[in-house]
Tab-separated table of C-alpha atoms in Angstrom:
chain	number	residue	atom	x	y	z
A	156	MET	CA	0.000	0.000	0.000
A	157	GLU	CA	2.872	2.331	0.830
A	158	ASP	CA	4.404	1.612	-2.595
A	159	ILE	CA	1.223	2.751	-4.352
A	160	GLU	CA	1.007	5.844	-2.154
A	161	ASN	CA	4.647	6.706	-2.900
A	162	MET	CA	4.092	6.214	-6.625
A	163	ILE	CA	1.149	8.641	-6.572
A	164	MET	CA	3.193	11.168	-4.597
A	165	THR	CA	6.033	10.862	-7.118
A	166	ALA	CA	3.756	11.081	-10.160
A	167	ARG	CA	1.741	14.004	-8.754
A	168	PRO	CA	3.998	15.992	-6.408
A	169	HIS	CA	1.611	18.966	-6.416
A	170	LEU	CA	-1.114	17.041	-4.555
A	171	ARG	CA	-1.810	17.922	-0.924
A	172	PRO	CA	-1.334	15.154	1.677
A	173	ILE	CA	-5.075	15.119	2.467
A	174	THR	CA	-5.861	14.532	-1.220
A	175	ILE	CA	-3.462	11.589	-1.402
A	176	LYS	CA	-4.929	10.241	1.832
A	177	ASN	CA	-8.417	10.332	0.290
A	178	TYR	CA	-7.162	8.597	-2.875
A	179	MET	CA	-5.632	5.811	-0.809
A	180	LYS	CA	-8.794	5.416	1.249
A	181	GLN	CA	-10.906	5.045	-1.902
A	182	LEU	CA	-8.455	2.632	-3.533
A	183	ASN	CA	-8.458	0.557	-0.370
A	184	VAL	CA	-12.277	0.378	-0.396
A	185	MET	CA	-12.204	-0.789	-4.018
A	186	SER	CA	-9.524	-3.366	-3.217
A	187	MET	CA	-11.624	-4.783	-0.374
A	188	GLU	CA	-14.690	-5.007	-2.616
A	189	LEU	CA	-12.988	-6.279	-5.776
A	190	ASP	CA	-9.991	-8.239	-4.484
A	191	GLY	CA	-11.145	-9.245	-1.019
A	192	GLY	CA	-8.247	-7.714	0.872
A	193	LEU	CA	-6.348	-4.604	1.828
A	194	LEU	CA	-4.698	-2.665	-0.974
A	195	ASP	CA	-1.250	-3.917	-1.975
A	196	HIS	CA	-1.560	-3.923	-5.793
A	197	LEU	CA	-3.884	-2.735	-8.577
A	198	GLY	CA	-3.934	-5.981	-10.524
A	199	TRP	CA	-7.666	-6.329	-9.906
A	200	ALA	CA	-8.217	-3.314	-12.193
A	201	ILE	CA	-7.496	-5.558	-15.211
A	202	ASP	CA	-11.006	-7.029	-14.868
A	203	ILE	CA	-12.721	-3.979	-16.354
A	204	ASP	CA	-16.201	-5.503	-16.388
A	205	LYS	CA	-16.034	-6.379	-12.696
A	206	VAL	CA	-14.698	-2.922	-11.802
A	207	LEU	CA	-17.369	-1.112	-13.814
A	208	ASP	CA	-20.114	-3.284	-12.312
A	209	TYR	CA	-18.935	-2.098	-8.907
A	210	ILE	CA	-18.667	1.544	-10.063
A	211	ASN	CA	-22.190	1.385	-11.497
A	212	SER	CA	-23.528	0.018	-8.197
A	213	LEU	CA	-22.549	3.260	-6.454
A	214	LYS	CA	-24.329	6.580	-6.545
A	215	PHE	CA	-23.490	8.184	-9.871
A	216	ASN	CA	-21.249	10.990	-8.585
A	217	VAL	CA	-19.578	8.665	-6.077
A	218	GLY	CA	-18.863	6.249	-8.916
A	219	ASN	CA	-17.255	9.072	-10.895
A	220	THR	CA	-15.039	9.896	-7.929
A	221	TYR	CA	-13.904	6.291	-7.473
A	222	LEU	CA	-13.264	5.861	-11.199
A	223	SER	CA	-11.190	9.052	-11.261
A	224	THR	CA	-9.212	7.813	-8.263
A	225	LEU	CA	-8.522	4.480	-9.984
A	226	ILE	CA	-7.188	6.334	-13.034
A	227	VAL	CA	-4.883	8.350	-10.772
A	228	GLY	CA	-3.573	5.134	-9.234
A	229	LEU	CA	-3.035	3.427	-12.573
A	230	THR	CA	-1.265	6.400	-14.171
A	231	ALA	CA	1.181	6.361	-11.251
A	232	GLU	CA	2.159	2.750	-12.051
A	233	THR	CA	5.218	1.909	-14.152
A	234	ARG	CA	4.146	2.647	-17.718
A	235	THR	CA	3.671	-0.346	-20.003
A	236	PRO	CA	1.572	-0.795	-23.170
A	237	GLU	CA	-0.891	-2.868	-21.124
A	238	ILE	CA	-1.227	-0.193	-18.438
A	239	ASP	CA	-1.585	2.552	-21.072
A	240	ASP	CA	-4.354	0.598	-22.797
A	241	LEU	CA	-6.129	-0.012	-19.486
A	242	VAL	CA	-5.940	3.666	-18.542
A	243	ALA	CA	-7.241	4.685	-21.973
A	244	ARG	CA	-10.275	2.388	-21.619
A	245	TYR	CA	-11.088	3.678	-18.137
A	246	ARG	CA	-10.655	7.269	-19.294
A	247	GLU	CA	-13.104	6.679	-22.126
A	248	VAL	CA	-15.693	5.383	-19.651
A	249	PHE	CA	-14.998	8.325	-17.344
A	250	LYS	CA	-15.433	10.754	-20.248
A	251	GLU	CA	-18.809	9.209	-21.094
A	252	ARG	CA	-19.924	9.432	-17.456
A	253	LYS	CA	-18.858	13.062	-17.239
A	254	MET	CA	-20.870	13.854	-20.364
A	255	LYS	CA	-23.885	12.233	-18.740
A	256	THR	CA	-23.267	14.309	-15.599
A	257	ARG	CA	-23.317	17.476	-17.678
A	258	GLU	CA	-26.514	16.402	-19.427
A	259	LEU	CA	-28.177	15.744	-16.073
A	260	SER	CA	-26.994	19.070	-14.681
A	261	ASN	CA	-28.355	20.807	-17.758
A	262	ILE	CA	-31.845	19.652	-16.793
A	263	ARG	CA	-31.368	21.657	-13.568
A	264	THR	CA	-34.173	20.014	-11.604
A	265	LYS	CA	-33.799	20.030	-7.844
A	266	THR	CA	-33.711	16.759	-5.960
A	267	PRO	CA	-36.399	16.281	-3.279
A	268	LYS	CA	-33.798	17.012	-0.599
A	269	GLU	CA	-32.695	20.182	-2.415
A	270	LYS	CA	-36.300	21.342	-2.690
A	271	GLU	CA	-36.755	20.788	1.038
A	272	ASN	CA	-33.601	22.708	1.995
A	273	TRP	CA	-33.583	25.342	-0.751
A	274	THR	CA	-33.296	28.951	0.339
A	275	THR	CA	-32.263	32.267	-1.233
A	276	ILE	CA	-29.275	34.578	-1.140
A	277	LYS	CA	-31.470	37.134	0.621
A	278	LYS	CA	-32.195	34.698	3.446
A	279	LEU	CA	-28.506	33.893	3.766
A	280	LYS	CA	-27.809	37.616	4.057
A	281	ASP	CA	-30.569	37.951	6.645
A	282	ILE	CA	-28.755	35.425	8.839
A	283	GLN	CA	-25.470	37.263	8.308
A	284	GLU	CA	-27.095	40.581	9.246
A	285	LYS	CA	-28.552	39.134	12.450
A	286	LEU	CA	-25.090	38.061	13.505
A	287	GLY	CA	-23.897	41.564	12.644
A	288	LEU	CA	-26.494	43.033	14.979
A	289	GLN	CA	-25.257	40.762	17.773
A	290	VAL	CA	-21.716	41.975	17.112
A	291	GLN	CA	-22.905	45.573	17.369
A	292	ALA	CA	-24.882	44.912	20.529
A	293	ASN	CA	-21.747	43.492	22.169
A	294	HIS	CA	-19.719	46.565	21.113
A	295	ILE	CA	-17.056	44.344	19.573
A	296	ALA	CA	-15.855	47.169	17.328
A	297	ASP	CA	-15.242	49.442	20.313
A	298	ILE	CA	-13.242	47.244	22.666
A	299	ALA	CA	-9.611	46.225	22.475
A	300	GLY	CA	-9.765	42.748	24.011
A	301	LEU	CA	-12.439	40.143	23.401
A	302	THR	CA	-13.839	37.504	25.685
A	303	THR	CA	-13.857	33.963	24.333
A	304	LYS	CA	-17.602	34.251	23.757
A	305	ASN	CA	-17.262	37.469	21.754
A	306	HIS	CA	-14.380	36.120	19.735
A	307	ARG	CA	-16.466	33.093	18.718
A	308	LEU	CA	-19.340	35.402	17.814
A	309	LEU	CA	-17.049	37.554	15.657
A	310	GLN	CA	-15.686	34.482	13.860
A	311	ARG	CA	-19.207	33.195	13.198
A	312	TYR	CA	-20.012	36.613	11.754
A	313	LEU	CA	-16.950	36.397	9.504
A	314	ILE	CA	-17.824	32.879	8.321
A	315	ALA	CA	-21.413	33.907	7.605
A	316	SER	CA	-20.105	36.886	5.641
A	317	LEU	CA	-17.672	34.791	3.591
A	318	TYR	CA	-20.537	32.613	2.370
A	319	ALA	CA	-23.396	35.131	2.166
A	320	LEU	CA	-21.885	38.337	0.809
A	321	GLN	CA	-20.261	37.130	-2.397
A	322	PRO	CA	-19.969	33.972	-4.523
A	323	THR	CA	-18.147	31.548	-2.309
A	324	ARG	CA	-15.415	28.937	-2.352
A	325	ARG	CA	-15.909	25.599	-0.633
A	326	TYR	CA	-13.701	25.182	2.435
A	327	ILE	CA	-10.547	26.934	1.251
A	328	TYR	CA	-10.820	29.512	4.054
A	329	ALA	CA	-9.802	26.823	6.549
A	330	ASP	CA	-6.409	26.663	4.799
A	331	THR	CA	-5.994	30.432	4.567
A	332	LYS	CA	-3.130	32.148	6.372
A	333	LEU	CA	-2.991	35.799	7.426
A	334	MET	CA	-0.174	37.707	5.727
A	335	PRO	CA	0.871	41.394	5.790
A	336	LEU	CA	1.276	42.795	2.272
A	337	LYS	CA	4.989	43.585	2.759
A	338	ASP	CA	5.664	39.952	3.694
A	339	PHE	CA	3.477	38.596	0.901
A	340	ASN	CA	5.475	40.547	-1.679
A	341	LYS	CA	8.641	38.762	-0.520
A	342	LEU	CA	7.297	35.244	-1.029
A	343	ARG	CA	8.945	32.970	-3.556
A	344	MET	CA	6.991	31.179	-6.272
A	345	LYS	CA	6.862	27.891	-4.361
A	346	GLU	CA	5.489	29.671	-1.270
A	347	LEU	CA	2.676	31.165	-3.359
A	348	GLN	CA	1.094	27.713	-3.632
A	349	ALA	CA	-0.550	28.355	-0.253
A	350	ASN	CA	-3.683	30.431	0.466
A	351	PHE	CA	-3.533	33.855	2.093
A	352	LEU	CA	-5.629	36.755	3.265
A	353	VAL	CA	-3.281	39.659	2.518
A	354	PHE	CA	-3.629	43.031	4.222
A	355	SER	CA	-1.816	46.362	4.227
A	356	PRO	CA	-1.265	48.604	7.292
A	357	LYS	CA	-4.598	49.683	8.810
A	358	PHE	CA	-6.208	47.104	6.468
A	359	LYS	CA	-6.754	49.619	3.646
A	360	LYS	CA	-5.857	47.000	1.053
A	361	LEU	CA	-7.301	43.516	1.338
A	362	PHE	CA	-7.297	40.559	-0.989
A	363	PHE	CA	-7.388	36.774	-0.937
A	364	TRP	CA	-4.641	34.845	-2.696
A	365	PHE	CA	-5.676	31.296	-3.540
A	366	GLY	CA	-2.706	29.272	-4.703
A	367	LEU	CA	-4.061	25.720	-4.441
A	368	GLN	CA	-5.962	25.432	-7.693
A	369	LYS	CA	-6.705	22.146	-9.453
A	370	SER	CA	-8.016	24.004	-12.503
A	371	LYS	CA	-5.390	24.691	-15.177
A	372	LEU	CA	-7.006	28.105	-15.603
A	373	TYR	CA	-5.875	29.104	-12.105
A	374	ALA	CA	-2.855	26.816	-11.773
A	375	ASP	CA	-0.604	29.760	-10.867
A	376	GLY	CA	-2.923	31.158	-8.219
A	377	GLN	CA	-5.789	33.623	-8.159
A	378	LYS	CA	-6.214	37.021	-6.546
A	379	ILE	CA	-9.735	37.786	-5.258
A	380	VAL	CA	-10.674	41.212	-3.897
A	381	PRO	CA	-13.591	40.970	-1.412
A	382	SER	CA	-16.772	42.946	-1.934
A	383	LEU	CA	-17.075	46.239	-0.052
A	384	ALA	CA	-19.501	44.691	2.447
A	385	LEU	CA	-17.181	41.758	3.078
A	386	LYS	CA	-14.167	44.071	3.430
A	387	LYS	CA	-15.918	45.858	6.280
A	388	VAL	CA	-16.384	42.595	8.173
A	389	ILE	CA	-12.826	41.415	7.462
A	390	ARG	CA	-11.370	44.691	8.734
A	391	LEU	CA	-13.222	44.330	12.023
A	392	TYR	CA	-12.056	40.728	12.319
A	393	LEU	CA	-8.440	41.637	11.565
A	394	TYR	CA	-8.522	44.418	14.147
A	395	HIS	CA	-8.716	41.663	16.756
A	396	ASN	CA	-6.831	38.889	14.917
A	397	TYR	CA	-4.234	40.371	12.522
A	398	HIS	CA	-1.366	38.964	14.612
A	399	LYS	CA	-2.487	35.336	14.231
A	400	LYS	CA	-1.153	32.828	11.702
A	401	TYR	CA	-4.433	31.510	10.305
A	402	LEU	CA	-7.745	33.074	9.391
A	403	LEU	CA	-9.928	30.608	11.315
A	404	TYR	CA	-9.482	28.654	14.545
A	405	ASP	CA	-11.476	26.009	16.361
A	406	ASN	CA	-12.625	26.251	19.977
A	407	ARG	CA	-9.357	24.696	21.195
A	408	GLY	CA	-7.251	27.368	19.547
A	409	ASN	CA	-6.028	25.144	16.709
A	410	GLN	CA	-6.237	25.914	13.013
A	411	MET	CA	-9.780	25.108	11.877
A	412	THR	CA	-10.006	22.054	9.638
A	413	ARG	CA	-12.129	21.882	6.508
A	414	ASP	CA	-14.438	19.469	8.284
A	415	GLY	CA	-14.696	21.919	11.175
A	416	LEU	CA	-15.545	24.745	8.789
A	417	SER	CA	-18.176	22.573	7.126
A	418	LYS	CA	-19.831	22.033	10.504
A	419	GLN	CA	-19.641	25.750	11.329
A	420	VAL	CA	-21.348	26.685	8.069
A	421	PHE	CA	-24.103	24.138	8.649
A	422	ASN	CA	-24.549	25.375	12.210
A	423	ILE	CA	-24.968	28.949	10.948
A	424	PHE	CA	-27.150	28.420	7.861
A	425	ASN	CA	-28.596	24.924	8.420
A	426	ILE	CA	-27.478	23.932	4.902
A	427	ARG	CA	-24.216	22.658	3.456
A	428	VAL	CA	-21.688	24.672	1.481
A	429	GLY	CA	-22.517	22.751	-1.687
A	430	MET	CA	-26.127	23.914	-1.419
A	431	ILE	CA	-25.026	27.522	-0.869
A	432	ARG	CA	-22.929	27.358	-4.047
A	433	LYS	CA	-25.866	25.951	-6.020
A	434	ILE	CA	-28.065	28.800	-4.762
A	435	TRP	CA	-25.521	31.413	-5.817
A	436	ILE	CA	-25.175	29.924	-9.299
A	437	SER	CA	-28.927	29.362	-9.741
A	438	GLU	CA	-29.888	32.922	-8.805
A	439	LYS	CA	-27.131	34.569	-10.828
A	440	THR	CA	-27.593	32.532	-14.041
A	441	LYS	CA	-31.311	31.703	-14.271
A	442	ASN	CA	-31.976	34.180	-17.126
A	443	PHE	CA	-28.901	32.931	-18.968
A	444	HIS	CA	-30.218	29.341	-19.032
A	445	THR	CA	-33.589	30.447	-20.395
A	446	LYS	CA	-31.976	32.428	-23.222
A	447	ILE	CA	-29.604	29.599	-24.130
A	448	GLU	CA	-32.443	27.054	-24.278
A	449	LYS	CA	-34.542	29.323	-26.491
A	450	LEU	CA	-31.678	30.004	-28.913
A	451	ALA	CA	-30.638	26.353	-29.022
A	452	LYS	CA	-34.162	25.287	-29.928
A	453	GLN	CA	-34.304	27.862	-32.726
A	454	MET	CA	-30.907	26.732	-34.043
A	455	GLY	CA	-31.691	23.013	-33.878
A	456	HIS	CA	-29.169	21.791	-31.321
A	457	SER	CA	-29.092	21.049	-27.607
A	458	PRO	CA	-28.446	23.693	-24.915
A	459	GLN	CA	-25.282	21.784	-23.941
A	460	THR	CA	-23.988	21.967	-27.528
A	461	ALA	CA	-24.573	25.715	-27.499
A	462	LYS	CA	-22.568	26.086	-24.287
A	463	ASP	CA	-19.754	23.772	-25.357
A	464	TYR	CA	-19.185	24.767	-28.978
A	465	TYR	CA	-20.821	28.096	-29.804
A	466	LEU	CA	-20.785	30.249	-26.669
A	467	LYS	CA	-17.612	32.356	-26.618
A	468	ASP	CA	-16.232	35.057	-24.358
């Protein structure tokens, strides 16, 4: 198992340890199901029919994840014509499944669970504003030192603001470090792979730097300037926390994990981050979808074809 993990680390040195850990966990599950034992080789992947029967028995998106993980494992193996052919066949299946995913997403119907939990950006902002009123009532902006209770309130207010005031990332804020602008400008290229909230003296300039990007479009990092409303909240938070290493902390004073942030978001909004992202996209693009569907019908092709081949910047 360690050999496979080392091969993945060697083949994909840019991957974070948690990502490799998840890959190994998924490969181990597949090995138990398909080979009857703990992972020590990927020979069982040769039986494509058996593997795909297992993949198809899973929820569709889960199956896609496991298939992608298997491809990662196989591409890390010593390259041979047999391995290359096997990878090509799995990639073809994965491509077909991804096309089906896009077709299903194009329908844009909510699942029963989504319908039950669906809300609006306005309601998210209402929750954020209520927390803001609590912050005001506790005079957090006017005092130099905070009690533990007030510090937790201020952090909840920040988290609510990160997800309610502008289109949001998933859990990247848990990995975000605080960094003065003068220090950020001295970082070397390798150090820019991390995530930062960068601030100038008196917090006049603020921006997020996200360096951990899987997308080739943002492989070199991405600078995001917060909205004016979010800047106001961040400045208040930094007034009390600028000297710390990380943006978010758990109740024990340790860096908040992504799982911890997920729980915080659910505790605040009573929905998951994935749902919040769907709400943002749905509200901001609903007219776009209607126009695309109308044009596609007039032009005699599918809405997905219009998006993939004809829609240009």
